[in-house]
Short mmCIF file of C-alpha atoms (C1' of nucleotides) in Angstrom, two decimals:
data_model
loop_
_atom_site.label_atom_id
_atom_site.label_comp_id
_atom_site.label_asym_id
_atom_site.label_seq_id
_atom_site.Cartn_x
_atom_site.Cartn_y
_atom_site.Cartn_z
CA UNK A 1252 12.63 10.13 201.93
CA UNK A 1253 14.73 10.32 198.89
CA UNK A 1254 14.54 7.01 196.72
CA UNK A 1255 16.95 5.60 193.49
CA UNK A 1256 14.56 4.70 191.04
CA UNK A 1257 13.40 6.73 188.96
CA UNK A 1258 9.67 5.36 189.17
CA UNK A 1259 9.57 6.24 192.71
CA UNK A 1260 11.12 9.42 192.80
CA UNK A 1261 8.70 10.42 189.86
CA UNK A 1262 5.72 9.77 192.00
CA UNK A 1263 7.27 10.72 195.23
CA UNK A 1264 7.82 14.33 193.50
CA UNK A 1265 4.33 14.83 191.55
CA UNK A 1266 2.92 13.75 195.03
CA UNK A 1267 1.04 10.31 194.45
CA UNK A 1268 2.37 8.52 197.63
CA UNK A 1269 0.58 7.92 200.24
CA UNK A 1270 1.55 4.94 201.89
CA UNK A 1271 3.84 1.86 200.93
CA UNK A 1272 4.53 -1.40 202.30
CA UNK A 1273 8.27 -1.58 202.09
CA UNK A 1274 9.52 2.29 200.54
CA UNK A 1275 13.45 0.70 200.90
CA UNK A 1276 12.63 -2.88 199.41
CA UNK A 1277 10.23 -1.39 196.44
CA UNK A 1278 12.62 1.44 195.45
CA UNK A 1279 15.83 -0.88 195.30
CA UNK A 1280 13.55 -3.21 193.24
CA UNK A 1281 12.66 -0.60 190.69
CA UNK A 1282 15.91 0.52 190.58
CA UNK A 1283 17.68 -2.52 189.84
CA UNK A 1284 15.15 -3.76 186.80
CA UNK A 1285 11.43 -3.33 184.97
CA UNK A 1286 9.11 -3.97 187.68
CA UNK A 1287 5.44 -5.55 186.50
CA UNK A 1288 3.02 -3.23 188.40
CA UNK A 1289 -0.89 -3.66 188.34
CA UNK A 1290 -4.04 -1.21 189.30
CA UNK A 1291 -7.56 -2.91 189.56
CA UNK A 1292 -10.39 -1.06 187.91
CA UNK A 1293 -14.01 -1.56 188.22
CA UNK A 1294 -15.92 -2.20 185.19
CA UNK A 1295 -20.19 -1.19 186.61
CA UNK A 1296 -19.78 1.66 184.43
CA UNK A 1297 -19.41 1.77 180.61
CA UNK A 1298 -16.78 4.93 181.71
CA UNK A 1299 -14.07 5.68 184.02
CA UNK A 1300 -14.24 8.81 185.95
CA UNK A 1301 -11.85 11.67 186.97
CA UNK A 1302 -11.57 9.70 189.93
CA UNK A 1303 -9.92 6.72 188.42
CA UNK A 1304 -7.26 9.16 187.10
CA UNK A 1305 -4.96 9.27 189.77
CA UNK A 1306 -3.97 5.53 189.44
CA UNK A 1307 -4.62 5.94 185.55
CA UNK A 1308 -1.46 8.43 186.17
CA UNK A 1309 0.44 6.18 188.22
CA UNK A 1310 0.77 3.56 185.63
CA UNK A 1311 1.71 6.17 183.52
CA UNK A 1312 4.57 6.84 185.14
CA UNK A 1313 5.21 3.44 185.72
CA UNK A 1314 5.59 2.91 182.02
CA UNK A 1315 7.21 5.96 180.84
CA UNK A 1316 10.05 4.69 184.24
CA UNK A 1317 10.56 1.54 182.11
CA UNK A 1318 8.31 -0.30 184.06
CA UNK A 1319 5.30 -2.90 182.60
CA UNK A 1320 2.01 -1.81 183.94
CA UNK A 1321 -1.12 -4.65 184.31
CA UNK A 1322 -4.66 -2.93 183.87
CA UNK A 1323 -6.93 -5.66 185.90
CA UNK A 1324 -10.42 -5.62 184.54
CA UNK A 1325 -12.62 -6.83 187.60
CA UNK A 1326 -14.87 -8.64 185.23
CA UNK A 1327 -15.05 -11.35 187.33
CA UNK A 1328 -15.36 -9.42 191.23
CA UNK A 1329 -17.62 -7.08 189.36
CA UNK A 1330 -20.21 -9.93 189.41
CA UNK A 1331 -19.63 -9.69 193.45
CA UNK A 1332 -19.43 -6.18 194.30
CA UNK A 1333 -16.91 -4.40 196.40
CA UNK A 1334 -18.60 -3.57 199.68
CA UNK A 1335 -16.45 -0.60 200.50
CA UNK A 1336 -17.83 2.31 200.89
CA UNK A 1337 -20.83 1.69 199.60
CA UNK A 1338 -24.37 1.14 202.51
CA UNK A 1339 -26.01 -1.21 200.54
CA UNK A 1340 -25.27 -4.09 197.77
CA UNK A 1341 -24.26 -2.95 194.47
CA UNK A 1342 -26.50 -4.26 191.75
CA UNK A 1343 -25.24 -7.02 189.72
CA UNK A 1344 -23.96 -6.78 186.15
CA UNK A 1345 -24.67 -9.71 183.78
CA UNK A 1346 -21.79 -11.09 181.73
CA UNK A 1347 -22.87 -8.69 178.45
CA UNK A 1348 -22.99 -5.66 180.34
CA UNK A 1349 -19.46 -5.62 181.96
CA UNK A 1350 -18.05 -7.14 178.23
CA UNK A 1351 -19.23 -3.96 177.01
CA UNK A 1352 -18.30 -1.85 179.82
CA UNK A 1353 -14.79 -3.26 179.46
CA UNK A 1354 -14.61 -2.27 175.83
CA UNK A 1355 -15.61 0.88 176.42
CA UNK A 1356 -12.77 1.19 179.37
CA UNK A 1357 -10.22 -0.10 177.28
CA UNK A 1358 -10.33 2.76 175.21
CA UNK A 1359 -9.60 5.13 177.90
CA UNK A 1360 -6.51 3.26 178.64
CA UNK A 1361 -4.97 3.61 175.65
CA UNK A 1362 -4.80 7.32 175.21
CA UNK A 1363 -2.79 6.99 178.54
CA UNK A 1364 -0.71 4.16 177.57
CA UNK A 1365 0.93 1.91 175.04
CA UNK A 1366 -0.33 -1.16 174.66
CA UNK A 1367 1.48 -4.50 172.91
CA UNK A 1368 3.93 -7.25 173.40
CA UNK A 1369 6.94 -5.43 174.36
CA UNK A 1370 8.79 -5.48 177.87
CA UNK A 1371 7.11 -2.36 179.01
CA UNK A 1372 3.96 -2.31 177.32
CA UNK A 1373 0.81 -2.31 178.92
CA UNK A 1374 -1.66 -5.39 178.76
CA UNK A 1375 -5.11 -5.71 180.24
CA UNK A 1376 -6.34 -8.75 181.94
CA UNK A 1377 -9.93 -9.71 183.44
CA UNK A 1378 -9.69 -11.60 186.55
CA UNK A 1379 -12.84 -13.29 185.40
CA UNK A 1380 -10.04 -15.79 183.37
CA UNK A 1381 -9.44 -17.11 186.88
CA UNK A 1382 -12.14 -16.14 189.09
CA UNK A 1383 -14.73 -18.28 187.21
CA UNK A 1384 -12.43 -21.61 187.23
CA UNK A 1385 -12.19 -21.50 190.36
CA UNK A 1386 -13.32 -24.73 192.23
CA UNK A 1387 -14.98 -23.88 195.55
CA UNK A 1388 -13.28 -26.39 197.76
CA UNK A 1389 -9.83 -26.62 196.67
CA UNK A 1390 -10.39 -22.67 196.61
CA UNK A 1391 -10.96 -22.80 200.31
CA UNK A 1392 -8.33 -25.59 201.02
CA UNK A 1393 -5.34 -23.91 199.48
CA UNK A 1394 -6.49 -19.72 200.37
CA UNK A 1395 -9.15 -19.79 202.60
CA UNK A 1396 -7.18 -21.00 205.27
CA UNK A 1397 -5.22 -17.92 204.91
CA UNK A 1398 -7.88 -15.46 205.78
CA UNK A 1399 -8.91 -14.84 209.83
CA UNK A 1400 -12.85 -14.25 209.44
CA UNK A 1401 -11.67 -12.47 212.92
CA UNK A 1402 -9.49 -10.14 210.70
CA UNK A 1403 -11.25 -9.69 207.93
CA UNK A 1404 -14.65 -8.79 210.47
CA UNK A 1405 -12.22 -6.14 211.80
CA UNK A 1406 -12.04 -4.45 208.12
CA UNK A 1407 -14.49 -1.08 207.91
CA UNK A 1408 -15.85 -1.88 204.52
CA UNK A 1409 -17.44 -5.19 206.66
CA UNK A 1410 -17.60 -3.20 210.36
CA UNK A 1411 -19.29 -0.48 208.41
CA UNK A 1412 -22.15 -2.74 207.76
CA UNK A 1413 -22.20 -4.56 210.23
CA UNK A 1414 -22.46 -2.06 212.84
CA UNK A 1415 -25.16 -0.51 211.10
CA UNK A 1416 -26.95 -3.98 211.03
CA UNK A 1417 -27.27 -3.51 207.38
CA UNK A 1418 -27.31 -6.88 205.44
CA UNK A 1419 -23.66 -7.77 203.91
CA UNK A 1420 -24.05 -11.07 201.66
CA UNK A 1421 -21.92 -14.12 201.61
CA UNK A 1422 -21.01 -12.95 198.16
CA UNK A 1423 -20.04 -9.47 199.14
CA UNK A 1424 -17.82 -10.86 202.15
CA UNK A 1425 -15.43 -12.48 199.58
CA UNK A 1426 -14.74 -9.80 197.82
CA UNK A 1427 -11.50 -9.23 200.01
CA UNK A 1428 -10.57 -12.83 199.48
CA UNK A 1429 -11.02 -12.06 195.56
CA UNK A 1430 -8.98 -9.07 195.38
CA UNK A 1431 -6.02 -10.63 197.27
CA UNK A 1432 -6.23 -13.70 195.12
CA UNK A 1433 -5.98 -11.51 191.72
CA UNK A 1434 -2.57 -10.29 193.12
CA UNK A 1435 -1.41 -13.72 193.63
CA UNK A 1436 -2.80 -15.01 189.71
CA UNK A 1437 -0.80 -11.87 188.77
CA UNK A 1438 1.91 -12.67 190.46
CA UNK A 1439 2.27 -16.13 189.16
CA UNK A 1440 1.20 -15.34 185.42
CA UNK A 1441 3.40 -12.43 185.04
CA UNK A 1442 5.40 -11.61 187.38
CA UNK A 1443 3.69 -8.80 189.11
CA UNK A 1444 5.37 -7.41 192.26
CA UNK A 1445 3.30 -4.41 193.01
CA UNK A 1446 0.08 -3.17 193.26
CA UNK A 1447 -1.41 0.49 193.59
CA UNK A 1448 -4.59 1.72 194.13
CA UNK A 1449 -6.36 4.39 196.27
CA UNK A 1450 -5.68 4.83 200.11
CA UNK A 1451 -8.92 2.87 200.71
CA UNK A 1452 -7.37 0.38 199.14
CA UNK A 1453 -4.85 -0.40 201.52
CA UNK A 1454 -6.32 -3.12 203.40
CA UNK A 1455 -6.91 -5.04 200.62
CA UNK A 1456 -3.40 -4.39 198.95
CA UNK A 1457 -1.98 -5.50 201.94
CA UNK A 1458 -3.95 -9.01 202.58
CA UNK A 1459 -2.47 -9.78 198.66
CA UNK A 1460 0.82 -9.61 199.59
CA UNK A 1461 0.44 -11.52 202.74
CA UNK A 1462 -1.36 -13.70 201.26
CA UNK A 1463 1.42 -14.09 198.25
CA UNK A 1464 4.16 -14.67 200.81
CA UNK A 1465 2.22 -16.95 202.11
CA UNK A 1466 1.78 -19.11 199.61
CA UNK A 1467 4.35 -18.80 197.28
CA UNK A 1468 7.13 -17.37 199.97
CA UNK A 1469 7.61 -13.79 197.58
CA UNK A 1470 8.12 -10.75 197.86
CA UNK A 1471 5.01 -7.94 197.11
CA UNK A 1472 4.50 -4.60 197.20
CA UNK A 1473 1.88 -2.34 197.73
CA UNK A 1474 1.51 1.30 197.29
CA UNK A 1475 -1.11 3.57 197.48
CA UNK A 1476 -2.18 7.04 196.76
CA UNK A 1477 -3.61 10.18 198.93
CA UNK A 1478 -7.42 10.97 198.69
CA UNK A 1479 -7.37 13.68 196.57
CA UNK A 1480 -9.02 16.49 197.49
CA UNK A 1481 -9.78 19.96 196.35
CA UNK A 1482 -8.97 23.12 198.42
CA UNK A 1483 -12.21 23.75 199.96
CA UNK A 1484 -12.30 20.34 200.92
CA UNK A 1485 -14.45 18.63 199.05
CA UNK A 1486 -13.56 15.50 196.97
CA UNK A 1487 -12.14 15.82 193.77
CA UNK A 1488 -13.98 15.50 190.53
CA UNK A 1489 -17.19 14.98 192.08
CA UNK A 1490 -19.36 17.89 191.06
CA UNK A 1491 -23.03 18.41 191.36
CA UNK A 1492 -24.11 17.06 188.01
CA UNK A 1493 -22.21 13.83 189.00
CA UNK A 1494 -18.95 12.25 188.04
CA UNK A 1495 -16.30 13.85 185.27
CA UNK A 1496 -16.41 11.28 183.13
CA UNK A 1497 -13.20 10.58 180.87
CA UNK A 1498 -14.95 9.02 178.23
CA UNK A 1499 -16.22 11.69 175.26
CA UNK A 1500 -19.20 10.09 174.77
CA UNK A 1501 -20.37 11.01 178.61
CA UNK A 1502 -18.82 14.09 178.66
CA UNK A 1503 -17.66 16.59 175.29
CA UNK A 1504 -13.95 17.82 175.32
CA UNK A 1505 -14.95 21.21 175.80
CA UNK A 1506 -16.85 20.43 179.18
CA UNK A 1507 -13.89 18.38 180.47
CA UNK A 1508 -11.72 21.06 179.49
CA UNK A 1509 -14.31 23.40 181.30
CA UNK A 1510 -13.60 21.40 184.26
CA UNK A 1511 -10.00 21.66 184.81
CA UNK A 1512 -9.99 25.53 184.11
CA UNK A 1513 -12.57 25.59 187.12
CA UNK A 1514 -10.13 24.55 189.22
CA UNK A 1515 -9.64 26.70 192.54
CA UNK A 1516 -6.72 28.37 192.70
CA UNK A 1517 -5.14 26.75 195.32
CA UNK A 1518 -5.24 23.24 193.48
CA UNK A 1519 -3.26 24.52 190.15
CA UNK A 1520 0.26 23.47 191.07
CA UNK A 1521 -0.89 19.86 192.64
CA UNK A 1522 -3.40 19.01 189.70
CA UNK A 1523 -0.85 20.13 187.11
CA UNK A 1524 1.70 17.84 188.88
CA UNK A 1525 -0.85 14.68 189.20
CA UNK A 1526 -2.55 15.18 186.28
CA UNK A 1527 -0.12 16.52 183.64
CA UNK A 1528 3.06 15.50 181.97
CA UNK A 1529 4.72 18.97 182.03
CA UNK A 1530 7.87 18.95 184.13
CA UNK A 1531 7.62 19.73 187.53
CA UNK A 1532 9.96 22.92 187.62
CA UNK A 1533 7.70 24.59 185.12
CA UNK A 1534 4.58 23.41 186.93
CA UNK A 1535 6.45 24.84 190.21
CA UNK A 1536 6.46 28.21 187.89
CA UNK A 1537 3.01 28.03 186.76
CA UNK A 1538 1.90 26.95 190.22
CA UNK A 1539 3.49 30.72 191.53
CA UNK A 1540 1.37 32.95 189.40
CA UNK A 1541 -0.86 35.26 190.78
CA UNK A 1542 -4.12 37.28 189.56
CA UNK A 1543 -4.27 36.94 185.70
CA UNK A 1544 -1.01 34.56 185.77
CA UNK A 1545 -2.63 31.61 187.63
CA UNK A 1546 -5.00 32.26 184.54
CA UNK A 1547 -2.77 30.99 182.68
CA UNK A 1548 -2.26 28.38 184.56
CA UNK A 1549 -5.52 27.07 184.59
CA UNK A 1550 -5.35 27.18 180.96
CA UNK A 1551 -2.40 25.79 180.47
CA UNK A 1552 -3.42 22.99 183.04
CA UNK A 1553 -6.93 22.28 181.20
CA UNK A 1554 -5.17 21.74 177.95
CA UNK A 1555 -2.67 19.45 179.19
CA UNK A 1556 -4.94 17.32 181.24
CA UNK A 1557 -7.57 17.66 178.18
CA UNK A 1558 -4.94 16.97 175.48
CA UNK A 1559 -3.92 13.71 177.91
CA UNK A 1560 -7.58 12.17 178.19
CA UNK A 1561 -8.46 13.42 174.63
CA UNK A 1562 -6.17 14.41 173.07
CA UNK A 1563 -4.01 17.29 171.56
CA UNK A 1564 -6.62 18.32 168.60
CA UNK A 1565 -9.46 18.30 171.27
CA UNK A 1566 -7.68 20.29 173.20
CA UNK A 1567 -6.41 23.02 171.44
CA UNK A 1568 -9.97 23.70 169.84
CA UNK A 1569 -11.37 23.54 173.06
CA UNK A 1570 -9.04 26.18 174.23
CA UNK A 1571 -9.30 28.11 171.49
CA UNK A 1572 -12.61 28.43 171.47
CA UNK A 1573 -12.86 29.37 175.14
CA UNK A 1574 -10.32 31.69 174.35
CA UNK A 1575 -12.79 33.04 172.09
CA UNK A 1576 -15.59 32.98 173.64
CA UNK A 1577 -14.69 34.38 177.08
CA UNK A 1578 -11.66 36.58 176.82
CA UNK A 1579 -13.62 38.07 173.41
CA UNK A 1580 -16.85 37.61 173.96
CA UNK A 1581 -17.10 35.68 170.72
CA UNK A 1582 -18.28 31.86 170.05
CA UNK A 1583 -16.21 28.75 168.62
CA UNK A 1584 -16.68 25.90 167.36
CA UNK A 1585 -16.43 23.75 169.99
CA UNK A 1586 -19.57 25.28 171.70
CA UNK A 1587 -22.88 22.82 172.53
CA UNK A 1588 -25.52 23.99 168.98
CA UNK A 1589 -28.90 23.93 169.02
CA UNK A 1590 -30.30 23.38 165.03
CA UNK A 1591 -33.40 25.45 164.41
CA UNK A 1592 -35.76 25.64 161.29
CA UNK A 1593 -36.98 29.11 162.17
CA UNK A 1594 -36.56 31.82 164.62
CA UNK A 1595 -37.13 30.59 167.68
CA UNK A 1596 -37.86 32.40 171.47
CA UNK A 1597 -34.99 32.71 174.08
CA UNK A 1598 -36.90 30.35 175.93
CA UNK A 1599 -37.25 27.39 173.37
CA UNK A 1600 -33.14 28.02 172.68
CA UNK A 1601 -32.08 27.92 176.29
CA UNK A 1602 -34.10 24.35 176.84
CA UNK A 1603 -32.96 23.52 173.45
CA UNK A 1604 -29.28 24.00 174.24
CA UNK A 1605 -30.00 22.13 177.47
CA UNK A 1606 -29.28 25.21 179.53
CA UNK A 1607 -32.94 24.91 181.42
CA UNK A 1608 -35.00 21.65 182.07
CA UNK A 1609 -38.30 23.64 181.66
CA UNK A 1610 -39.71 26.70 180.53
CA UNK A 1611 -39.82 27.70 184.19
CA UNK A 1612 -36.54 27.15 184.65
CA UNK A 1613 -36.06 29.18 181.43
CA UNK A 1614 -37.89 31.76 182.22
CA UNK A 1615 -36.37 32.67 185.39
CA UNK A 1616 -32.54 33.17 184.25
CA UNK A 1617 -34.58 35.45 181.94
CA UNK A 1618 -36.25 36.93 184.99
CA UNK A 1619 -32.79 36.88 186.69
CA UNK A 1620 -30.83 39.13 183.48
CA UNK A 1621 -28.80 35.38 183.43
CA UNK A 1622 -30.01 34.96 179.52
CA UNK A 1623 -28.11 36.91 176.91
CA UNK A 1624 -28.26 36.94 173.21
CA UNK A 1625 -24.62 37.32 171.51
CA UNK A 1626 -23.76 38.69 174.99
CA UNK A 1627 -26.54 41.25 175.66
CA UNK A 1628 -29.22 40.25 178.50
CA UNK A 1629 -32.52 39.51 177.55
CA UNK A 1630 -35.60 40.93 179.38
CA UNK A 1631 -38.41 39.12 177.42
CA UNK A 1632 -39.41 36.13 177.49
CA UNK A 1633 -40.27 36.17 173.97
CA UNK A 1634 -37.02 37.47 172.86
CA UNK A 1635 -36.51 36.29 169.19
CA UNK A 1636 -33.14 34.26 168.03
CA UNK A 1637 -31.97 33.41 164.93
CA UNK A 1638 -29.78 30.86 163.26
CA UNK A 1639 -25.91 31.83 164.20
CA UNK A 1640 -26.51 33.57 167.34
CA UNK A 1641 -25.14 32.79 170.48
CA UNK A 1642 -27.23 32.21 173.55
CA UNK A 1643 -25.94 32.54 176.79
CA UNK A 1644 -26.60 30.73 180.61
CA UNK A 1645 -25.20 33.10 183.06
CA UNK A 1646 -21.24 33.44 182.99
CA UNK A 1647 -20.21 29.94 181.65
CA UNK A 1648 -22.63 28.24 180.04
CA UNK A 1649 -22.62 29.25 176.36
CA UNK A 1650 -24.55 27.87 172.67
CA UNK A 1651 -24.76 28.23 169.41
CA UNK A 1652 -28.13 28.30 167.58
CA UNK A 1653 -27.34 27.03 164.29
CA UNK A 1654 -29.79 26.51 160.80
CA UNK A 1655 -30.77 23.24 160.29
"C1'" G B 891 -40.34 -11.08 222.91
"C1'" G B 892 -41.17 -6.24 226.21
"C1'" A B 893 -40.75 -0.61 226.56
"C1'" G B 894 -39.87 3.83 224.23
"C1'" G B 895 -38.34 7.18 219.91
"C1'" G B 896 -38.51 8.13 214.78
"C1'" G B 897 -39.49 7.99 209.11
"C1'" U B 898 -40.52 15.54 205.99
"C1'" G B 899 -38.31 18.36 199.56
"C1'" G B 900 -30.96 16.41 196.38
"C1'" C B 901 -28.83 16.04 201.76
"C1'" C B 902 -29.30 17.59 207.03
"C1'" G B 903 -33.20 19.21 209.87
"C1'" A B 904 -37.82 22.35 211.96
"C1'" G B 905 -43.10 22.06 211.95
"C1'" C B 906 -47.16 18.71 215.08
"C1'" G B 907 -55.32 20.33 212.77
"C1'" G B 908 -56.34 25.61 208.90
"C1'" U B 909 -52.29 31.47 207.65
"C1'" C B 910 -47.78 24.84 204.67
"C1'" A B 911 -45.25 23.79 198.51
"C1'" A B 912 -43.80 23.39 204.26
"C1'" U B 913 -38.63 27.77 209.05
"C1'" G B 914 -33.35 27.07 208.91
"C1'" G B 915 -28.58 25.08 207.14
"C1'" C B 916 -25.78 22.62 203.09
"C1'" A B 917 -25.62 21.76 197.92
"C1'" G B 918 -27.37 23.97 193.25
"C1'" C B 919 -28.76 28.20 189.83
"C1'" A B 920 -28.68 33.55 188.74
"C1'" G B 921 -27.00 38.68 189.82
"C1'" A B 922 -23.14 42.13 192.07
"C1'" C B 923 -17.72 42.29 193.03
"C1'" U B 924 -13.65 39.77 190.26
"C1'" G B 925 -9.59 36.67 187.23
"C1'" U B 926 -14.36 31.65 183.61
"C1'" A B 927 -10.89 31.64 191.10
"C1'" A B 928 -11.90 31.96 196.38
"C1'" A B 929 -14.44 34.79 200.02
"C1'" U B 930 -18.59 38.10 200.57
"C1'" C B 931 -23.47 40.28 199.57
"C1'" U B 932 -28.46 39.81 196.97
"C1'" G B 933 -32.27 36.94 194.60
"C1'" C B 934 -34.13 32.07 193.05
"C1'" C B 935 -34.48 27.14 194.56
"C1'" G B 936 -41.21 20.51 193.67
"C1'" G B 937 -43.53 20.48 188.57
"C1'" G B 938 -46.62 22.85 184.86
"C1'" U B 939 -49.18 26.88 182.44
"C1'" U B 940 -52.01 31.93 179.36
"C1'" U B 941 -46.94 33.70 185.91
"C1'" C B 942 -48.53 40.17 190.46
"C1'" A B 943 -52.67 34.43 189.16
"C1'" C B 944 -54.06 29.52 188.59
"C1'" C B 945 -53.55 24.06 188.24
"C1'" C B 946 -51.13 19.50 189.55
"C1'" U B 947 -47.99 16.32 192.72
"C1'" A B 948 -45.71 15.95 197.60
"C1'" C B 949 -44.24 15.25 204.44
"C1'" G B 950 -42.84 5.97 204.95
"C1'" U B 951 -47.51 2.83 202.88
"C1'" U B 952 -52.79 2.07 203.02
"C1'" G B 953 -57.24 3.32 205.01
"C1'" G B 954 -60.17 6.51 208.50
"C1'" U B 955 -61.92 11.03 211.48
"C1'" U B 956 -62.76 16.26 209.96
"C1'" C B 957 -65.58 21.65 206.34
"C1'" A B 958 -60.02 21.19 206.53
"C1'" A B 959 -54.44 16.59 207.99
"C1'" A B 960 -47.27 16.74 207.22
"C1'" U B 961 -49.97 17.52 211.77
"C1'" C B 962 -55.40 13.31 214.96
"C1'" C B 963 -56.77 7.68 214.69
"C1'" A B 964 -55.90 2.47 212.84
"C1'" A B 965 -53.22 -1.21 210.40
"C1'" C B 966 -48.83 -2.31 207.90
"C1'" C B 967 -43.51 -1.55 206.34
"C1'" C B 968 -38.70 0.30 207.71
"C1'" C B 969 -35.05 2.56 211.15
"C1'" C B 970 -32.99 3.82 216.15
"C1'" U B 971 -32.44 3.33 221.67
"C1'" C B 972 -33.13 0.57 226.18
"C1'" C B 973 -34.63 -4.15 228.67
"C1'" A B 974 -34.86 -9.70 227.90
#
RNA sequence: GGAGGGGUGGCCGAGCGGUCAAUGGCAGCAGACUGUAAAUCUGCCGGGUUUCACCCUACGUUGGUUCAAAUCCAACCCCCUCCA
């Protein structure tokens, strides 16, 4: 389907659509004027995750289009816990914990957009402002009455559960009602005429802009994005050592960076589209390498992506100093360090550097030939190292001992 | 309420008195091959230490039988199936 605007066609082309509730009535809306456009976020976590990036991406887009994009803090649904997907009830946050989880979020936001007071600047609202006003009966009166427990029972976030027998509170039930009543405050505070989110979002998308036309008799959209997944099929961003966080303090730049140039080859040309800013007839160049091109790629796709979340500086040092230390074999500066007073053993460096939980551990990628010493395997155990050598865990994992 | 079946290591899933730290698969780690990829092959894969060995902790929980229990018994907790 080929659409006017130019927000549309944007995500259309870097491939973030999945489904949407009216393509026709959305795309002539975008195309005729700034469209207010929101994404809900969670806020259990002090950090957002490489899985939050995809609709961290869309409001990009929506912004750079002309558009104003909403960032909805679910301060107030966090203290209810979204059901989906999840077997049993989240634990609950108290008021101090999701304030400074919020913060923390914020921050992530604005490497990816610009916030202020302008037409399309971004602003950030917590639907705690109106979720904790609200009066229970009047609340029920006015949209309760919109809701079919019959429908909402027919929801798999709720059929999940209850199939399963498992318990699903009250309290988790409304979450649903919550969501689609956030679209409606946003709606009637400013404007807002569209929100995105993940495909297992849909349902709940959907019952806000029923419930807005119900009410109020306007027009909403709703739009939301594929699962993204990686070529061997497994979901993206979630790696064995758990989630990819965005925020530096849960994850260095040189890790993140790390991460993107790990990705499979078969992902390059739709991660550089998602995830990047270059344009998409050079990504469609990049994303046609072969052998030591798609290489390139990957590098060229790490450092974007990095420079994004992080920023440029981060970026290039990161890059540089994997440039450094696996195309020469050499070390930079961006490297994890372990400070020493003295010599130390192989052993002591490789837990130091957080390479091995335990001697044992330690002592078999010694055992293995997986420890080296500026690049040459070890054998002993006892293996001396000194300040400004570089101590390696198999292919990728690489440290610096430095003097204290 | 009645009748059965089951709860095992990060996950799935064997074992059903000693040879069990527990087959196998997945995930993970390391090595080989490569391109810091994929696929494939090999090794490791509860924790600790003075590591061809030893010591801890583990098979839902608590007790018991036994020289010896993940394996048998009892009670309790939880899950599943069928009947009411």
């Amino acid at each position: 389907m080929t659409h006017s605007s130019e927000f549309l066609q944007r995500l259309d082309a870097r491939g973030f659509i999945h489904q949407i509730t009216d393509a026709a009535a959305l795309d002539a809306a975008a195309h005729k004027g700034p469209i207010t456009a929101y994404v809900g976020f969670d806020c259990t976590a002090p950090s957002l995750h490489i899985g939050n990036l995809v609709s961290i991406m869309m409001l990009r887009h929506l912004q750079q289009a002309g558009h104003k994009p909403i960032v909805l803090m679910g301060g107030g649904t966090t203290k209810v816990g979204d059901p989906s997907g999840k077997d049993e009830a989240r634990q609950l946050l108290d008021d101090g914990q999701i304030a400074a989880n919020m913060a923390s979020i914020r921050r992530i936001f604005e490497r990816f957009l610009r916030f202020g007071d302008g037409p399309s600047d971004a602003i950030m609202v917590n639907n705690d402002e109106w979720l904790s006003q609200l009066r229970y009966i009047p609340f029920l009166r006015d949209v309760g009455r919109h809701f079919s427990v019959n429908r909402m029972l027919s929801f798999d976030s709720v059929k999940l559960r209850l199939d399963r027998e498992q318990p699903l509170s009250f309290l988790e039930f409304n979450y649903m009602i919550f969501q689609a009543y956030d679209y409606l405050e946003l709606s009637r505070r400013h404007g807002c005429t569209l929100q995105m989110g993940g495909s297992d979002q849909w349902g709940n998308i959907v019952n806000g802009t029923d419930l807005i036309r119900r009410i109020d008799g306007r027009e909403a959209f709703g739009l939301t994005t594929p699962l993204i997944t990686r070529a061997d099929g497994a979901k993206m961003g979630k790696t064995a050592r758990g989630a990819v966080w965005l925020h530096e303090d849960q994850l260095p730049h040189f890790d993140y960076w790390q991460f993107w140039r790990n990705t499979h080859d078969a992902d390059v040309g739709k991660f550089l589209a998602l995830f990047t800013d270059l344009p998409l007839d050079e990504i469609a160049r990049l994303a046609a390498l072969d052998g030591a091109g798609i290489n390139h790629a990957k590098e060229v796709l790490a450092t974007e992506a990095t420079a994004l979340c992080r920023g440029r500086a981060a970026a290039e040092a990161a890059a540089a100093t994997a440039r450094a230390t696996f195309a020469d074999g050499g070390t930079g500066a961006a490297l994890p360090q372990f400070a020493v007073a003295a010599p130390v053993t192989i052993i002591e460096a490789l837990i130091g550097l957080g390479f091995a939980a335990s001697k044992n551990e330690a002592r078999k990628l010694v055992a293995q030939g997986g420890a080296r010493i500026d690049g040459n395997a070890v054998t002993s155990d006892a293996a001396p190292v000194a300040p400004g050598q570089k101590v390696s865990a198999g292919k990728k994992r690489h440290g610096l001992v430095v003097a204290a």
